[in-house]
XYZ file of N, CA, C and O in Angstrom:
492
model
N 0.850 -1.187 0.000
C 0.000 0.000 0.000
C 0.889 1.240 0.000
O 1.617 1.497 0.926
N 0.792 2.018 -1.086
C 1.589 3.226 -1.195
C 0.975 4.329 -0.337
O -0.241 4.540 -0.356
N 1.818 4.989 0.407
C 1.376 6.151 1.189
C 2.280 7.330 0.897
O 3.503 7.178 0.836
N 1.688 8.492 0.733
C 2.413 9.740 0.552
C 1.979 10.681 1.670
O 0.776 10.922 1.844
N 2.946 11.209 2.388
C 2.642 12.079 3.515
C 3.379 13.400 3.328
O 4.619 13.434 3.340
N 2.596 14.475 3.171
C 3.181 15.804 2.998
C 3.371 16.478 4.354
O 2.647 16.201 5.319
N 4.331 17.383 4.391
C 4.547 18.210 5.569
C 5.219 19.507 5.130
O 5.717 19.602 4.002
N 5.218 20.483 6.043
C 5.943 21.722 5.781
C 5.089 22.913 5.424
O 5.610 24.021 5.245
N 3.782 22.717 5.304
C 2.920 23.848 5.009
C 2.806 24.789 6.194
O 3.271 24.503 7.299
N 2.179 25.943 5.948
C 1.995 26.897 7.028
C 1.620 28.259 6.508
O 1.252 28.414 5.335
N 1.725 29.244 7.396
C 1.407 30.631 7.084
C 2.711 31.404 6.934
O 3.588 31.322 7.806
N 2.823 32.156 5.853
C 4.041 32.930 5.597
C 3.644 34.253 4.951
O 2.614 34.338 4.270
N 4.448 35.264 5.166
C 4.190 36.559 4.536
C 4.663 36.543 3.084
O 5.574 35.790 2.720
N 4.064 37.397 2.277
C 4.485 37.527 0.889
C 5.982 37.833 0.826
O 6.496 38.625 1.617
N 6.659 37.164 -0.102
C 8.098 37.309 -0.227
C 8.889 36.284 0.557
O 10.102 36.162 0.369
N 8.204 35.554 1.416
C 8.871 34.563 2.245
C 9.049 33.234 1.541
O 8.751 33.088 0.348
N 9.536 32.246 2.314
C 9.841 30.928 1.760
C 9.267 29.824 2.641
O 9.102 30.003 3.849
N 8.995 28.705 2.004
C 8.602 27.482 2.701
C 9.190 26.302 1.929
O 9.391 26.393 0.712
N 9.437 25.209 2.646
C 9.853 23.972 1.980
C 8.872 22.872 2.335
O 8.718 22.543 3.515
N 8.244 22.319 1.336
C 7.346 21.194 1.533
C 8.110 19.892 1.337
O 9.022 19.810 0.522
N 7.709 18.882 2.084
C 8.286 17.549 1.951
C 7.171 16.544 1.713
O 6.044 16.723 2.187
N 7.494 15.485 1.000
C 6.553 14.396 0.771
C 7.313 13.093 0.907
O 8.195 12.790 0.096
N 6.970 12.335 1.933
C 7.622 11.058 2.190
C 6.754 9.936 1.643
O 5.559 9.858 1.947
N 7.375 9.061 0.851
C 6.661 7.940 0.242
C 7.027 6.641 0.940
O 8.173 6.440 1.341
N 6.059 5.766 1.055
C 6.310 4.446 1.631
C 5.430 3.423 0.931
O 4.444 3.771 0.282
N 5.826 2.155 1.061
C 5.009 1.082 0.523
C 5.449 0.549 -0.819
O 4.920 -0.460 -1.294
N 6.427 1.208 -1.442
C 6.894 0.763 -2.748
C 8.262 1.370 -2.986
O 8.535 2.481 -2.523
N 9.096 0.677 -3.735
C 10.422 1.198 -4.012
C 10.342 2.542 -4.718
O 9.446 2.778 -5.535
N 11.282 3.431 -4.394
C 11.267 4.785 -4.923
C 11.887 4.880 -6.303
O 11.853 5.925 -6.946
N 12.445 3.774 -6.789
C 13.047 3.808 -8.117
C 11.948 3.843 -9.182
O 10.854 3.337 -8.959
N 12.250 4.484 -10.316
C 11.332 4.569 -11.453
C 10.010 5.250 -11.116
O 8.982 4.967 -11.730
N 10.041 6.148 -10.149
C 8.823 6.881 -9.812
C 8.981 8.332 -10.218
O 10.022 8.938 -9.995
N 7.971 8.880 -10.836
C 7.882 10.310 -11.108
C 7.009 10.924 -10.030
O 5.906 10.442 -9.754
N 7.528 11.969 -9.407
C 6.818 12.642 -8.322
C 6.408 14.037 -8.776
O 7.115 14.672 -9.566
N 5.313 14.511 -8.253
C 4.830 15.833 -8.650
C 4.150 16.524 -7.481
O 3.740 15.886 -6.509
N 4.036 17.825 -7.626
C 3.252 18.649 -6.708
C 2.144 19.335 -7.509
O 2.383 19.866 -8.603
N 0.964 19.302 -6.946
C -0.179 20.029 -7.464
C -0.701 20.918 -6.351
O -0.366 20.714 -5.173
N -1.530 21.874 -6.702
C -2.155 22.704 -5.682
C -3.597 22.989 -6.064
O -3.953 23.008 -7.242
N -4.374 23.238 -5.035
C -5.790 23.508 -5.245
C -6.216 24.637 -4.322
O -6.230 24.475 -3.091
N -6.532 25.767 -4.923
C -7.052 26.898 -4.164
C -8.547 26.700 -3.946
O -9.202 25.937 -4.667
N -9.069 27.374 -2.964
C -10.477 27.241 -2.609
C -11.366 27.573 -3.812
O -11.224 28.634 -4.430
N -12.270 26.656 -4.154
C -13.189 26.879 -5.256
C -12.620 26.663 -6.637
O -13.313 26.918 -7.631
N -11.372 26.214 -6.711
C -10.740 26.013 -8.018
C -10.367 24.555 -8.225
O -10.362 23.749 -7.301
N -10.030 24.208 -9.460
C -9.600 22.855 -9.755
C -8.138 22.675 -9.332
O -7.405 23.639 -9.136
N -7.747 21.423 -9.204
C -6.375 21.115 -8.847
C -5.463 21.402 -10.052
O -5.753 21.008 -11.174
N -4.348 22.090 -9.776
C -3.452 22.518 -10.850
C -2.030 22.035 -10.622
O -1.561 21.949 -9.479
N -1.357 21.786 -11.715
C 0.020 21.327 -11.681
C 0.959 22.427 -11.202
O 0.804 23.601 -11.566
N 1.960 22.024 -10.404
C 2.976 22.964 -9.932
C 4.356 22.566 -10.476
O 5.030 23.360 -11.119
N 4.770 21.338 -10.183
C 6.104 20.895 -10.586
C 6.159 19.378 -10.548
O 5.395 18.739 -9.829
N 7.088 18.810 -11.325
C 7.289 17.366 -11.330
C 8.758 17.050 -11.513
O 9.516 17.852 -12.081
N 9.167 15.879 -11.012
C 10.532 15.402 -11.180
C 10.479 13.925 -11.511
O 9.793 13.151 -10.843
N 11.196 13.544 -12.563
C 11.184 12.148 -12.985
C 12.219 11.337 -12.218
O 13.048 11.874 -11.479
N 12.178 10.020 -12.430
C 13.147 9.141 -11.761
C 14.559 9.415 -12.255
O 15.523 9.079 -11.581
N 14.694 10.065 -13.441
C 16.021 10.418 -13.963
C 16.379 11.870 -13.657
O 17.327 12.415 -14.216
N 15.621 12.502 -12.762
C 15.874 13.870 -12.294
C 15.542 14.956 -13.308
O 15.961 16.103 -13.130
N 14.800 14.632 -14.344
C 14.265 15.694 -15.197
C 13.193 16.439 -14.421
O 12.452 15.819 -13.649
N 13.106 17.740 -14.635
C 12.119 18.540 -13.926
C 11.248 19.323 -14.896
O 11.636 19.582 -16.034
N 10.082 19.703 -14.393
C 9.103 20.399 -15.228
C 8.285 21.279 -14.294
O 7.856 20.827 -13.228
N 8.106 22.547 -14.676
C 7.428 23.508 -13.801
C 6.283 24.199 -14.533
O 6.356 24.457 -15.743
N 5.279 24.551 -13.771
C 4.249 25.445 -14.281
C 4.869 26.826 -14.473
O 5.743 27.238 -13.705
N 4.401 27.549 -15.486
C 4.956 28.876 -15.754
C 4.815 29.800 -14.551
O 5.674 30.658 -14.306
N 3.754 29.626 -13.801
C 3.473 30.530 -12.682
C 4.478 30.413 -11.539
O 4.558 31.313 -10.696
N 5.228 29.317 -11.497
C 6.184 29.123 -10.390
C 7.631 29.038 -10.866
O 8.547 28.989 -10.042
N 7.828 29.044 -12.164
C 9.172 28.905 -12.716
C 10.065 30.034 -12.206
O 9.683 31.207 -12.217
N 11.247 29.678 -11.730
C 12.179 30.662 -11.193
C 11.988 30.950 -9.716
O 12.846 31.564 -9.089
N 10.877 30.507 -9.142
C 10.621 30.726 -7.707
C 10.603 29.419 -6.924
O 11.014 29.379 -5.769
N 10.115 28.359 -7.547
C 9.994 27.059 -6.870
C 11.025 26.090 -7.445
O 11.347 26.130 -8.628
N 11.498 25.194 -6.593
C 12.434 24.155 -7.022
C 11.991 22.813 -6.457
O 11.815 22.688 -5.242
N 11.856 21.838 -7.335
C 11.522 20.483 -6.902
C 12.791 19.649 -6.887
O 13.661 19.795 -7.756
N 12.914 18.794 -5.877
C 14.082 17.919 -5.776
C 13.666 16.629 -5.094
O 12.568 16.534 -4.542
N 14.540 15.646 -5.137
C 14.229 14.366 -4.518
C 15.459 13.787 -3.845
O 16.591 14.036 -4.262
N 15.220 13.013 -2.798
C 16.273 12.279 -2.109
C 15.830 10.826 -2.087
O 14.990 10.439 -1.261
N 16.362 10.028 -3.001
C 15.921 8.647 -3.124
C 16.298 7.814 -1.907
O 15.624 6.835 -1.586
N 17.361 8.179 -1.233
C 17.762 7.445 -0.024
C 16.722 7.598 1.084
O 16.582 6.722 1.945
N 15.986 8.718 1.044
C 14.969 8.975 2.060
C 13.546 8.803 1.515
O 12.575 9.071 2.223
N 13.422 8.388 0.253
C 12.100 8.231 -0.377
C 11.269 9.504 -0.226
O 10.071 9.458 0.082
N 11.905 10.635 -0.463
C 11.269 11.915 -0.196
C 11.471 12.871 -1.366
O 12.551 12.910 -1.963
N 10.434 13.632 -1.658
C 10.516 14.706 -2.636
C 10.229 16.021 -1.927
O 9.458 16.055 -0.960
N 10.885 17.069 -2.400
C 10.777 18.376 -1.757
C 10.283 19.416 -2.754
O 10.476 19.289 -3.965
N 9.671 20.460 -2.223
C 9.320 21.629 -3.025
C 9.777 22.859 -2.249
O 9.164 23.210 -1.235
N 10.860 23.455 -2.706
C 11.337 24.700 -2.113
C 10.612 25.849 -2.787
O 10.688 25.992 -4.018
N 9.919 26.636 -1.998
C 9.109 27.734 -2.519
C 9.664 29.049 -2.011
O 9.649 29.301 -0.796
N 10.156 29.879 -2.904
C 10.703 31.183 -2.555
C 9.859 32.285 -3.184
O 9.067 32.038 -4.093
N 10.045 33.493 -2.696
C 9.327 34.657 -3.231
C 7.838 34.383 -3.328
O 7.196 34.638 -4.356
N 7.284 33.872 -2.250
C 5.884 33.476 -2.258
C 4.962 34.678 -2.415
O 5.254 35.786 -1.922
N 3.852 34.433 -3.105
C 2.852 35.459 -3.378
C 1.513 35.015 -2.804
O 1.269 33.815 -2.657
N 0.631 35.958 -2.523
C -0.697 35.565 -2.016
C -1.418 34.581 -2.942
O -2.150 33.707 -2.456
N -1.189 34.688 -4.233
C -1.850 33.776 -5.168
C -1.282 32.362 -5.128
O -1.812 31.462 -5.778
N -0.239 32.138 -4.358
C 0.275 30.783 -4.137
C -0.498 30.052 -3.041
O -0.273 28.868 -2.802
N -1.392 30.771 -2.373
C -2.191 30.165 -1.309
C -3.045 29.039 -1.854
O -3.791 29.221 -2.829
N -2.919 27.856 -1.257
C -3.641 26.675 -1.728
C -3.311 25.497 -0.821
O -2.395 25.579 0.008
N -4.048 24.414 -1.008
C -3.639 23.133 -0.453
C -2.715 22.479 -1.487
O -3.072 22.367 -2.663
N -1.544 22.067 -1.036
C -0.548 21.470 -1.915
C -0.562 19.956 -1.731
O -0.480 19.461 -0.609
N -0.639 19.253 -2.861
C -0.711 17.804 -2.861
C 0.508 17.208 -3.547
O 0.937 17.688 -4.601
N 1.014 16.155 -2.970
C 2.072 15.353 -3.557
C 1.421 14.209 -4.335
O 0.397 13.659 -3.900
N 2.012 13.845 -5.474
C 1.467 12.769 -6.302
C 2.595 11.916 -6.854
O 3.724 12.403 -7.011
N 2.285 10.658 -7.169
C 3.304 9.735 -7.662
C 2.752 8.836 -8.757
O 1.571 8.481 -8.751
N 3.638 8.488 -9.676
C 3.301 7.487 -10.682
C 4.579 6.724 -11.016
O 5.656 7.304 -11.098
N 4.417 5.412 -11.206
C 5.575 4.562 -11.498
C 5.623 4.236 -12.986
O 4.594 3.921 -13.603
N 6.820 4.349 -13.535
C 7.151 3.923 -14.901
C 6.521 4.787 -15.998
O 6.627 4.463 -17.171
N 5.861 5.869 -15.632
C 5.290 6.737 -16.646
C 6.198 7.896 -16.972
O 7.258 8.072 -16.372
N 5.775 8.741 -17.912
C 6.532 9.911 -18.313
C 6.176 11.089 -17.413
O 5.078 11.142 -16.851
N 7.092 12.019 -17.311
C 6.818 13.221 -16.534
C 5.628 13.943 -17.173
O 5.531 14.036 -18.402
N 4.727 14.424 -16.350
C 3.481 14.962 -16.864
C 2.917 16.022 -15.940
O 3.125 15.972 -14.719
N 2.171 16.956 -16.522
C 1.451 17.960 -15.749
C -0.032 17.603 -15.617
O -0.798 18.371 -15.040
N -0.412 16.457 -16.155
C -1.811 16.034 -16.143
C -2.142 15.319 -14.841
O -1.500 14.318 -14.512
N -3.142 15.778 -14.142
C -3.525 15.175 -12.865
C -3.897 13.695 -13.058
O -3.699 12.875 -12.148
N -4.383 13.343 -14.254
C -4.827 11.975 -14.500
C -3.663 11.003 -14.665
O -3.864 9.782 -14.637
N -2.454 11.519 -14.807
C -1.286 10.652 -14.989
C -0.800 10.053 -13.678
O 0.006 9.126 -13.685
N -1.269 10.553 -12.571
C -0.744 10.154 -11.260
C -1.718 9.231 -10.532
O -2.923 9.478 -10.499
N -1.139 8.169 -9.976
C -1.948 7.115 -9.374
C -2.118 7.254 -7.865
O -3.076 6.709 -7.309
N -1.184 7.923 -7.231
C -1.196 7.995 -5.766
C -1.095 9.459 -5.339
O -0.340 10.235 -5.937
N -1.826 9.776 -4.270
C -1.901 11.156 -3.787
C -1.771 11.205 -2.276
O -2.235 10.295 -1.568
N -1.160 12.278 -1.807
C -1.130 12.539 -0.386
C -2.400 13.250 0.056
O -3.286 13.531 -0.748
N -2.441 13.555 1.351
C -3.644 14.156 1.926
C -3.660 15.674 1.774
O -4.685 16.309 2.000
N -2.521 16.253 1.423
C -2.441 17.696 1.218
C -1.943 18.441 2.437
O -2.117 18.002 3.580
N -1.307 19.578 2.180
C -0.844 20.460 3.243
C -1.167 21.899 2.848
O -0.964 22.298 1.696
N -1.692 22.654 3.801
C -2.140 24.016 3.513
C -0.961 24.985 3.502
O -0.142 25.001 4.429
N -0.918 25.806 2.462
C 0.037 26.910 2.386
C -0.773 28.190 2.256
O -1.608 28.316 1.356
N -0.542 29.119 3.172
C -1.239 30.394 3.154
C -0.206 31.513 3.126
O 0.679 31.564 3.977
N -0.323 32.384 2.126
C 0.600 33.499 1.968
C -0.174 34.786 2.204
O -1.116 35.101 1.470
N 0.217 35.528 3.224
C -0.470 36.771 3.548
C 0.202 37.948 2.844
O 1.416 37.959 2.638
N -0.610 38.942 2.516
C -0.066 40.113 1.806
C 0.390 41.186 2.775
O 0.146 41.123 3.967
């Protein structure tokens, strides 16, 4: 049973930084593509960033240059470093995983999801 557990969310002022973590368990971390999505209140879930098992990365235009996704395979963990945060970054952030697939921004490409962590950016 695959489990993804996010942590690191919270309240931060505009311009500040947060680092989200997502720990995976229940399956080997090799050949897994990990991603972060976010969902603001009343909106659909949207792609933020993804990292493939070969360390290729892909970002939404809205976060490019501010957010960095990385992974530590020894710890079965993926990270999202968020800098220069803006109020419009406020959302619940979800970690997602898929094995043996291609890196993707499509929510339907991911088979496993975490429970989400709230990020609130005040102006």
